[in-house]
XYZ file of C-alpha atoms in Angstrom:
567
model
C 27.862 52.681 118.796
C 25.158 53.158 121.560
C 22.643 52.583 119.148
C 23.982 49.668 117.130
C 25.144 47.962 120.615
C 21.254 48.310 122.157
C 20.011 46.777 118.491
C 17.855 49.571 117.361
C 18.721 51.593 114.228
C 16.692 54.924 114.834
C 14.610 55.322 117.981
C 17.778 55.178 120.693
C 20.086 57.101 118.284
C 18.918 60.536 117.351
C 18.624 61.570 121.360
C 22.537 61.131 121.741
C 22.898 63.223 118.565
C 20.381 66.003 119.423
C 22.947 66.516 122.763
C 26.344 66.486 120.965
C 24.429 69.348 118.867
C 23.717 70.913 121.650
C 27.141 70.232 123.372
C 29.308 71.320 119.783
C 26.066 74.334 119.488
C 27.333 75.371 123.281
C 31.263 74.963 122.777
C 31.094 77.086 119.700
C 29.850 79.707 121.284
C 31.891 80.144 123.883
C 34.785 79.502 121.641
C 33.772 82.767 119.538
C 32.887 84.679 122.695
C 36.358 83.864 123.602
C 37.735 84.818 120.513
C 35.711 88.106 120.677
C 37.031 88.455 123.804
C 33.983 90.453 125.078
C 35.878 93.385 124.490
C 38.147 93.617 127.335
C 40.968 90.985 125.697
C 40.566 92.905 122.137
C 40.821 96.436 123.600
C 43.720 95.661 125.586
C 45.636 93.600 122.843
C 44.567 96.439 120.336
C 46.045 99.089 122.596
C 49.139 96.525 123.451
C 50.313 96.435 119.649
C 49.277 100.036 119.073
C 51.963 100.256 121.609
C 54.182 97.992 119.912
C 54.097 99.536 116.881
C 54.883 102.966 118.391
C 57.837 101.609 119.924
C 59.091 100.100 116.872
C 58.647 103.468 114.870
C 60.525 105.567 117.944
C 63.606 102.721 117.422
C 63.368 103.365 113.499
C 63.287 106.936 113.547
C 64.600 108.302 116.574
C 67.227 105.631 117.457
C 67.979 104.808 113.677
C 68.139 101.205 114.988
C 68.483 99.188 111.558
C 65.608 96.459 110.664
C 68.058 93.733 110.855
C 67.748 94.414 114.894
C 64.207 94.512 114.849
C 63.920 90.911 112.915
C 62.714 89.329 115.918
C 60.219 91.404 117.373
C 58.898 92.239 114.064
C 58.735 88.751 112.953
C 56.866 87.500 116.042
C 54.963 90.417 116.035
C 53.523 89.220 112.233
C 52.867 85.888 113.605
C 50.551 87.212 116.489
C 48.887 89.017 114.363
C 48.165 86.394 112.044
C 44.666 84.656 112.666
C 43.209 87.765 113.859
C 39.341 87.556 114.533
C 39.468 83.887 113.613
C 37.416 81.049 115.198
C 40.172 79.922 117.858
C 42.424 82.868 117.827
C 42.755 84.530 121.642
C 42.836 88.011 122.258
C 44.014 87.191 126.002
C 47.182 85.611 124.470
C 47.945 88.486 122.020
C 47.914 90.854 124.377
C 50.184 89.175 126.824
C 52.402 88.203 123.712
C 52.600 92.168 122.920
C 53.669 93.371 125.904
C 56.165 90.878 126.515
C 57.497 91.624 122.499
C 57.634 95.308 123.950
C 59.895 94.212 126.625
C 61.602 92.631 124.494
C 62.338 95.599 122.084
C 63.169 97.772 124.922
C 65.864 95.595 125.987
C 67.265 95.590 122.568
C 66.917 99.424 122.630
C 68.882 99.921 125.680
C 71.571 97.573 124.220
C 71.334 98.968 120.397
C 74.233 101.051 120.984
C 76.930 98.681 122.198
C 75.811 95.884 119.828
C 76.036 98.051 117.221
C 79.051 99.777 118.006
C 80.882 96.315 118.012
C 79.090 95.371 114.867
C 80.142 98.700 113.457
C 83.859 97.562 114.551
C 84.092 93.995 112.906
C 82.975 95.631 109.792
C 85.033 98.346 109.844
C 87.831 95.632 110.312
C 86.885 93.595 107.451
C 86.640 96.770 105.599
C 90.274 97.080 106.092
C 91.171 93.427 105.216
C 89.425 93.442 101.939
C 91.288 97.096 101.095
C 94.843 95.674 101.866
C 93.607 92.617 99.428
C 93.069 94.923 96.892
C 96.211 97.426 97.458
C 98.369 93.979 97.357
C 96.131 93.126 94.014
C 97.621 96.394 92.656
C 94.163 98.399 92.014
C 94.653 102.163 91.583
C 91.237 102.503 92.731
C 91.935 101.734 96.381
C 93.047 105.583 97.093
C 89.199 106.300 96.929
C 88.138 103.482 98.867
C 90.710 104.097 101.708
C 89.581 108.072 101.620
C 85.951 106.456 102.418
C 87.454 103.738 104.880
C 89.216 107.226 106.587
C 85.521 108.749 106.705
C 84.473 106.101 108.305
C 87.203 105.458 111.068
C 86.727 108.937 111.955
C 82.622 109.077 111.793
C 83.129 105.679 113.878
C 85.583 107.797 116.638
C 82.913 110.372 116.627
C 79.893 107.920 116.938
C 77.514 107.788 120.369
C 74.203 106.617 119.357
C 72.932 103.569 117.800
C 71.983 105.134 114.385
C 75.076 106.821 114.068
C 76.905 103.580 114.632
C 74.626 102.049 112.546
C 75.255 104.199 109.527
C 78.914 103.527 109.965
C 78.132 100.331 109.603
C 76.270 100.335 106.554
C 79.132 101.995 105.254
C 81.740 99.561 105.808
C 79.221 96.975 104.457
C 78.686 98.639 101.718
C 82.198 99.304 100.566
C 83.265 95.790 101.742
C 80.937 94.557 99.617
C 82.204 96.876 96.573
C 85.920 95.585 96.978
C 84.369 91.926 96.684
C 82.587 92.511 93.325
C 85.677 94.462 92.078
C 88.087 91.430 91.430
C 85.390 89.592 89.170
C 84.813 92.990 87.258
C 88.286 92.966 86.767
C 88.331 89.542 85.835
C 85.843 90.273 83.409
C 87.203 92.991 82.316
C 90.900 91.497 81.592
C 89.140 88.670 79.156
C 87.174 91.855 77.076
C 91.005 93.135 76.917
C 91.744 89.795 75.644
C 89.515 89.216 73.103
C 90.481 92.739 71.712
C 94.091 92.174 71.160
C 93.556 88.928 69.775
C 91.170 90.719 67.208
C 93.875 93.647 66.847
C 96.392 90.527 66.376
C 94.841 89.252 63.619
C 94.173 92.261 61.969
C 90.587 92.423 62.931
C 89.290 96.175 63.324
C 89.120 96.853 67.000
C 88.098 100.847 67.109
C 84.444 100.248 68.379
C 85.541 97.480 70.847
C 88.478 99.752 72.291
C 85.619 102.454 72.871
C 83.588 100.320 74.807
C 86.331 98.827 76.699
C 87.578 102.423 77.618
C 83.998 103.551 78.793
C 84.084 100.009 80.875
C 87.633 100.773 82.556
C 85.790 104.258 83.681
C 83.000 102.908 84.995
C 85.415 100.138 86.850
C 87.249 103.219 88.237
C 84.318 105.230 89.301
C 82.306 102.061 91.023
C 81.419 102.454 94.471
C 78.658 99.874 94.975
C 78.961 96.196 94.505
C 75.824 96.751 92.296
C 77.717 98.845 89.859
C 80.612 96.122 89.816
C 78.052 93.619 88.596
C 76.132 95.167 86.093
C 79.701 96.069 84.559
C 80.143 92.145 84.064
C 77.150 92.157 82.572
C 77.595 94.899 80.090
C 80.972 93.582 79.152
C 79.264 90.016 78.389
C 76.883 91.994 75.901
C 79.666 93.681 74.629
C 81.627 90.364 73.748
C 78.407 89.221 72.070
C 78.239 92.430 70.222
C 81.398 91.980 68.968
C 80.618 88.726 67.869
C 77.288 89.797 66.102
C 79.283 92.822 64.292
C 82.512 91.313 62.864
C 81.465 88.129 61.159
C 84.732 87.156 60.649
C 86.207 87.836 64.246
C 84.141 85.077 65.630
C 86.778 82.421 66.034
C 88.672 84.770 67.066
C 87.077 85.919 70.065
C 85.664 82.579 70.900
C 89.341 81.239 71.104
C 90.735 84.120 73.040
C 88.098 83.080 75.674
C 88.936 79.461 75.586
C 92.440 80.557 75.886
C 91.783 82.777 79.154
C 89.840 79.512 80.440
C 92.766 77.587 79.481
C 95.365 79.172 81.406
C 92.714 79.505 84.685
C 92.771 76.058 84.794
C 96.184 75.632 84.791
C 96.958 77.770 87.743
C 94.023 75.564 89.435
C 96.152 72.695 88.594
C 99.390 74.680 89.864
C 97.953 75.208 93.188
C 97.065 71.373 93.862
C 93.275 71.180 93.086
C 94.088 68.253 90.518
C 90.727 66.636 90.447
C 88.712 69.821 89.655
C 91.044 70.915 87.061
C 90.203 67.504 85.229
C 86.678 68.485 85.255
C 87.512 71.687 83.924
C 89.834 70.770 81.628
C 87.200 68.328 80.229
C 84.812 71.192 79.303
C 87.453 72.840 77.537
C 88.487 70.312 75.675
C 84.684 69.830 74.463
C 84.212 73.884 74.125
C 87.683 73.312 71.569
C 85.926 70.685 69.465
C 82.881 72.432 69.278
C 84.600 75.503 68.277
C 86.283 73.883 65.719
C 83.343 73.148 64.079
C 81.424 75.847 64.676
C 80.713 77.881 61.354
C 76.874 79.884 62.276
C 77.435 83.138 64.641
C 74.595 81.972 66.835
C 76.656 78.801 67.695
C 80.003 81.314 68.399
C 77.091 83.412 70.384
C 76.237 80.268 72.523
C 79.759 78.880 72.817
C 81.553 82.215 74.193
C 78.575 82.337 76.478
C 78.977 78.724 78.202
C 82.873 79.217 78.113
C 82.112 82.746 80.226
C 79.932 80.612 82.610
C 82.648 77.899 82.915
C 84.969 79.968 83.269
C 83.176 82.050 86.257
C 82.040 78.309 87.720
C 86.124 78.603 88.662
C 86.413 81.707 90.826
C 85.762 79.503 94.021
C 87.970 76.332 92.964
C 90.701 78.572 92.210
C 90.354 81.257 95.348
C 90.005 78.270 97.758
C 92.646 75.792 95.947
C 95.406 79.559 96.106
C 94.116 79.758 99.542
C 95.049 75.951 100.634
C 98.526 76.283 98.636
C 99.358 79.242 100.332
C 98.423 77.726 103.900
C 100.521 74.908 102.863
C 103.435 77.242 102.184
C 103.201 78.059 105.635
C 102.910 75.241 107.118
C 106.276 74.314 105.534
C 107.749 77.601 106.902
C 106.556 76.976 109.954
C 108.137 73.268 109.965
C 111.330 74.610 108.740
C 111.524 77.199 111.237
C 110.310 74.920 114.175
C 114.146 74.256 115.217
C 114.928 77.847 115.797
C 115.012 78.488 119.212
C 115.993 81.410 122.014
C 118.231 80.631 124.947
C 116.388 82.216 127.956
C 119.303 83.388 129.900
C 117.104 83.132 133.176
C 117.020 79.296 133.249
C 119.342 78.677 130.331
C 116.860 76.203 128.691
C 115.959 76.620 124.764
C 112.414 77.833 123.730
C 111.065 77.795 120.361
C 111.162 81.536 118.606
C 108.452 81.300 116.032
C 105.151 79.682 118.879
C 103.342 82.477 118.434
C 102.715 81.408 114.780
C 102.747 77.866 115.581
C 100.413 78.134 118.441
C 97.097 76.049 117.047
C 94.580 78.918 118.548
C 96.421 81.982 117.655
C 98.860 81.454 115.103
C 97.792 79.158 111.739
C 95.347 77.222 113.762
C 93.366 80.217 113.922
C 94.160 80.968 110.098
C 93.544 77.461 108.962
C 90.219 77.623 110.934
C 89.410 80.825 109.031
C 89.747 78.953 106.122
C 87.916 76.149 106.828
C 85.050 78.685 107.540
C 85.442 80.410 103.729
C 82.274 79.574 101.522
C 82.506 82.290 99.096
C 85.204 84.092 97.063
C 85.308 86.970 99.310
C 85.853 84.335 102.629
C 88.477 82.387 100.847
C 90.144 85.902 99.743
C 89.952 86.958 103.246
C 91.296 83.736 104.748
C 94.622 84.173 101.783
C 95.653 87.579 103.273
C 95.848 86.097 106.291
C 97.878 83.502 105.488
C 100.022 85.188 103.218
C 100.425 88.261 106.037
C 100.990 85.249 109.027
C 103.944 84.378 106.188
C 104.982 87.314 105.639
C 105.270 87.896 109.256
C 107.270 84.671 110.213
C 109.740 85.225 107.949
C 110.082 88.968 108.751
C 110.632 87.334 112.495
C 113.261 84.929 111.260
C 115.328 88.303 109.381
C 114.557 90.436 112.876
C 116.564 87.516 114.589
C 119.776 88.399 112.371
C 119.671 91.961 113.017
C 121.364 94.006 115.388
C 120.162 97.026 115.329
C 118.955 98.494 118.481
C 115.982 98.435 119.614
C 115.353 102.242 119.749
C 116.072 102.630 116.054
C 113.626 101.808 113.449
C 114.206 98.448 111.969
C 114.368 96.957 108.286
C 111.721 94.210 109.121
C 109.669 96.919 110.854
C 109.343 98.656 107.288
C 109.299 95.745 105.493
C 105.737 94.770 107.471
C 104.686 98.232 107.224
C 105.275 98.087 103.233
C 102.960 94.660 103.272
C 100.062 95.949 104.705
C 100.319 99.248 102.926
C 100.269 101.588 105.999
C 103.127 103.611 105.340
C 101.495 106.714 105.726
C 99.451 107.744 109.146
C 99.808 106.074 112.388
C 101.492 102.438 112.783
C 102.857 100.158 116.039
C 104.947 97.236 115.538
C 105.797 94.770 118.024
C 108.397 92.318 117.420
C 108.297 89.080 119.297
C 111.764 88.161 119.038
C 113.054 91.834 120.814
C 109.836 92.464 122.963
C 109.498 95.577 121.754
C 107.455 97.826 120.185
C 107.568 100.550 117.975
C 105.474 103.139 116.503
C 105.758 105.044 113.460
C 104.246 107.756 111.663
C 104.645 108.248 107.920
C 107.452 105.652 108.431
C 109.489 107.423 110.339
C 109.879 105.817 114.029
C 108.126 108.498 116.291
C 108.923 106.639 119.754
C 109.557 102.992 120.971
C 108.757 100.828 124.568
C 109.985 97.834 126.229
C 107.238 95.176 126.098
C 105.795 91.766 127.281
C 103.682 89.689 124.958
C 101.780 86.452 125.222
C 103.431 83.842 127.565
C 105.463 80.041 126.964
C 106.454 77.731 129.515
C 105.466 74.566 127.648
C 104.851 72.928 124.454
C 101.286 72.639 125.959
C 100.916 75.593 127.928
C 101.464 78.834 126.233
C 99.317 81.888 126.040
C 100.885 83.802 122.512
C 99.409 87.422 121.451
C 97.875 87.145 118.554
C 100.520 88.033 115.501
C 99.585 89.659 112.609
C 97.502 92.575 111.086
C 95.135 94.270 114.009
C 93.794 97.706 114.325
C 93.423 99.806 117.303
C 89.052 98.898 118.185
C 88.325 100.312 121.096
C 90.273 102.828 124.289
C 89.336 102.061 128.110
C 90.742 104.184 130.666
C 90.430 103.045 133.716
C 89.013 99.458 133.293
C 88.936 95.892 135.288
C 90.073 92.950 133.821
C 88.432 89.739 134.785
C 89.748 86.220 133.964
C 88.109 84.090 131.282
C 89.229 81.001 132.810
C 88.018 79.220 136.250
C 88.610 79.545 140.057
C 91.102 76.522 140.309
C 92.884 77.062 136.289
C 96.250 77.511 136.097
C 95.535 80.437 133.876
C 92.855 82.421 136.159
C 93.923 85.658 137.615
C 92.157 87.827 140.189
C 89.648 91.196 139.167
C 92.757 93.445 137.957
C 92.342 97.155 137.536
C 94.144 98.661 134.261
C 94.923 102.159 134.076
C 94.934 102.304 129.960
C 93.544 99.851 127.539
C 94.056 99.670 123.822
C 91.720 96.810 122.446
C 93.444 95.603 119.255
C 92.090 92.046 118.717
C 87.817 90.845 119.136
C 89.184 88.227 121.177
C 89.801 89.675 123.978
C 93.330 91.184 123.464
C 94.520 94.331 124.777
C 97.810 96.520 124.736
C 97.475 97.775 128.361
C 99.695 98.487 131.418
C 101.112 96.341 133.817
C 101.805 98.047 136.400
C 102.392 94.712 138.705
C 105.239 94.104 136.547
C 108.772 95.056 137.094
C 110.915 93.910 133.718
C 110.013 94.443 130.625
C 111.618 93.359 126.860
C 113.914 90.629 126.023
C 113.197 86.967 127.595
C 110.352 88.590 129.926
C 107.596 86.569 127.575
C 109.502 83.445 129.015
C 109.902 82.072 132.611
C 112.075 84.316 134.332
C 112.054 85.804 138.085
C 110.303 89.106 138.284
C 110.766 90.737 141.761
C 107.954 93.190 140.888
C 105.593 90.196 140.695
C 104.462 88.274 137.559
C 107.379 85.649 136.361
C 106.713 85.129 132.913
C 104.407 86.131 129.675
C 101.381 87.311 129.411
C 98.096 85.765 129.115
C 98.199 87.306 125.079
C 97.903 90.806 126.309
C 101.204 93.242 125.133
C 102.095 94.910 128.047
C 103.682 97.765 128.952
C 105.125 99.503 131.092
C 102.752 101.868 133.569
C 104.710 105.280 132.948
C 104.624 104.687 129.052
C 101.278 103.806 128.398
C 99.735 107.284 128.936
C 101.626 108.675 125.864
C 100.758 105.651 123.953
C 96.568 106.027 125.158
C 97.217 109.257 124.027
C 98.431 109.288 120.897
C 96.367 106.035 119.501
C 93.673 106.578 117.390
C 90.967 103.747 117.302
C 91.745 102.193 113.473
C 95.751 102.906 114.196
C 97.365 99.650 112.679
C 98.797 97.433 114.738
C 101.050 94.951 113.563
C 102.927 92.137 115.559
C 105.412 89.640 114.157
């Protein structure tokens, strides 16, 4: 431009250019001896990662801190190194960016332990809802996976550093993840079982196919990794194909005793409300049903049996999620039904409503509904229907506790009937029934000792504080603790620093059985507004307490994984 504007086309513009050489010439070097570092930055960023990487193999092997924990140092750690000697890369900055990444991993060192512990928990828990699923399924198999869920309770109990929580973990994952893959093994499995009897009904030798079937329903019972679970469905596809390929004339045969398991999936889709999918499905079967009656060549049965096995599995999550919204609909009606029942509070005479804990839209099926809301795979969805059919379950065995008269020191029919449902009739169990604010505990089913209690608080249709009901488990023991307020200076809800002698942790939200030793009543009426001379004059805020001079034999006798259920 200098050139061009002073009208001259060489003389005036190679001067300009010989300094922006020089300039560029000058700037590169001092980019490259800033790169290098001159030795200092590249020692010290060397000696900064060696440290690093030290660190990380101490947390690995000494700490047995999992990789999932270290995602984010070792992740950024990757991108600082990347570059490395380049043109613009700094050796200042990668050294400063190391020893703030070790900081950073020591922090998540000194926490490993607690974060794992309550990682090690929630799995554990979910461990336990997926084994009740499968109990209530009616699997056999479930008496080796609760020996394993026993192991790791009690490895759990015993547990003080990160990698030992950490293995616990990885347990529960893994076994969690086992009971998942089981149900579409089994699924799999029960349409092999199909296709043989409709071979054995139509006089179709069967004695190769019954072997393979029997070596698939060991296998099934010996699985103890979701990876076994799926190659299983695998084999048993190739099996169905074999069949296909040996027995020339079984081919329809099979082919329709597929489209006939597809069949009646779909119409328990369309039982449980999902009309508009079933349509869809219902389509392809009608398609797979014309195809198959003209289908003559084994490599077209081949190919038809396989894209009726693929529809067919394209409906696990239509049908889990569609028996999941059915079942919350069920108790939603329950709950409507029941929404008339009330108690008489013989402190102010004025009617409350019996069944708010389930009603409540945090605790009760707000908090189930949200659960599944959150489901995206079969195993959510399965999750989220065990909770809804246990918060029904529940209600109703509240509704029946209502009617009975037996006292409360005696074990009671809806006590067992609970206990029965979640399949803990053997071990260590507390019940606490909302209706008699009171809570039991068995062992083995038999009623080993019983307390007075006060659960969550009502006062109003829009201010009530329920206890969580349903299936819990005993997560963590605090003796002595404080108990701050979750709530604001100023909220009707806040309560001062309290000191608690014993704490029994049984729901991640915060809820605790634990004494109250500011209290003076305890059991019938006290989870309503009433006049406590003690001190407190109504519920609590979701808590169960009890009372001071029983909660040392409860501390005591509570192991963490105890079940406890409250209806």
């Amino acid at each position: 431009m200098v050139g061009k504007a002073a009208g001259h086309r060489v003389s005036h513009g190679r001067a300009p250019r010989r300094a922006s050489l020089v300039a560029l010439a000058l700037l590169l070097a001092s980019v490259l001896l800033t790169a290098c570092g001159g030795g200092a930055d590249q020692d010290a960023a060397k000696r900064n990662k060696a440290n690093l990487d030290a660190e990380l193999t101490h947390a690995r092997s000494d700490l047995g801190l999992p990789d999932s924990m270290l995602t984010s140092v070792t992740s950024q750690e990757s991108k600082i190194a990347t570059g490395e000697g380049g043109l613009l890369y700094s050796y200042g900055d990668a050294a400063s960016n190391y020893a703030v990444l070790l900081n950073q991993l020591k922090g998540i060192e000194a926490t490993a332990a607690q974060t794992l512990r309550t990682q090690a928990q929630a799995d554990l828990d979910a461990f336990a809802r997926i084994l009740r699923q499968r109990r209530d399924d009616g699997f056999s198999e479930v008496a080796d996976y609760q020996a394993r869920y026993d192991q790791a309770q009690l490895a759990f109990q015993a547990a003080t550093t990160a990698g030992e929580y950490a293995k616990v973990d990885a347990t529960a994952q893994a076994q969690t993840a086992a009971l998942q893959a089981m149900w579409p093994a089994y699924q799999k499995l029960q349409s092999y079982k199909a296709v043989l009897d409709s071979l054995a009904k139509n006089g179709m030798s069967t004695t190769f196919g019954q072997q393979m079937y029997d070596q698939d329903i060991q296998v099934f019972r010996e699985a103890s990794a979701a990876a076994r679970y799926q190659a299983l469905t695998e084999v048993i596809d190739a099996q169905i194909a074999q069949l296909l390929a040996n027995q020339a004339a079984a081919q329809p045969y099979i082919t329709a005793s597929l489209l006939q398991s597809f069949q009646a999936r779909i119409d328990l889709l369309r039982r449980y409300g999902n009309v508009s999918d079933a349509a869809t499905f219902q389509q392809q079967h009608d398609q797979d049903a014309q195809q198959l009656a003209s289908t003559q060549q084994l490599a077209d049965y081949v190919a038809l049996a396989q894209t009726i096995a693929k529809q067919d599995g394209a409906l696990d999550i239509p049908l889990i999620k569609a028996k999941a919204q059915y079942d919350l609909t069920q108790l939603q009606q329950l709950i409507s039904q029941a929404s008339s029942v009330t108690i008489i509070n013989p402190y102010d005479h004025k009617a409350y409503p019996a069944i708010y804990p389930y009603s409540d839209p945090l605790e009760g099926i707000g908090d189930a509904s949200d659960r599944l809301k959150a489901a995206h795979t079969v195993a959510g969805y399965q999750a989220a229907d065990t909770d809804l059919l246990g918060l029904r379950v529940g209600l109703q065995a509240l509704l029946d506790n209502m009617r009975d008269p037996t006292a409360h020191d005696l074990a009671h029919a809806t006590d067992l009937t609970m206990l029965h449902w979640y399949g803990v009739t053997s071990g260590k169990a507390i019940v606490i029934s909302f209706t008699e604010q009171t809570a039991r505990m068995y062992q083995n089913g038999n009623l080993v000792n019983w307390s007075y209690v006060t659960t969550g608080g009502y006062w109003s249709a829009s201010n009530s504080l329920p206890s969580v009901p349903g299936y819990h488990e005993a997560m963590a023991k605090l003796s002595p603790t404080i108990f701050t307020s979750p709530d604001p200076v100023g909220s009707p809800d806040y309560y001062q620093p309290t000191p608690i002698n014993y704490a029994i942790e049984y729901n991640d939200g915060g809820f605790f059985l634990h004494d109250a030793w500011w209290r003076g009543t305890f059991g019938p009426y006290t989870n309503l507004p009433h006049h406590d001379p003690a001190a407190f004059n109504g519920g609590s805020h979701g808590c169960i307490n009890f009372p001071l001079a029983f909660m040392p034999w409860l501390y005591e006798w509570t192991s963490l994984g105890t079940p406890i259920i409250v209806y």
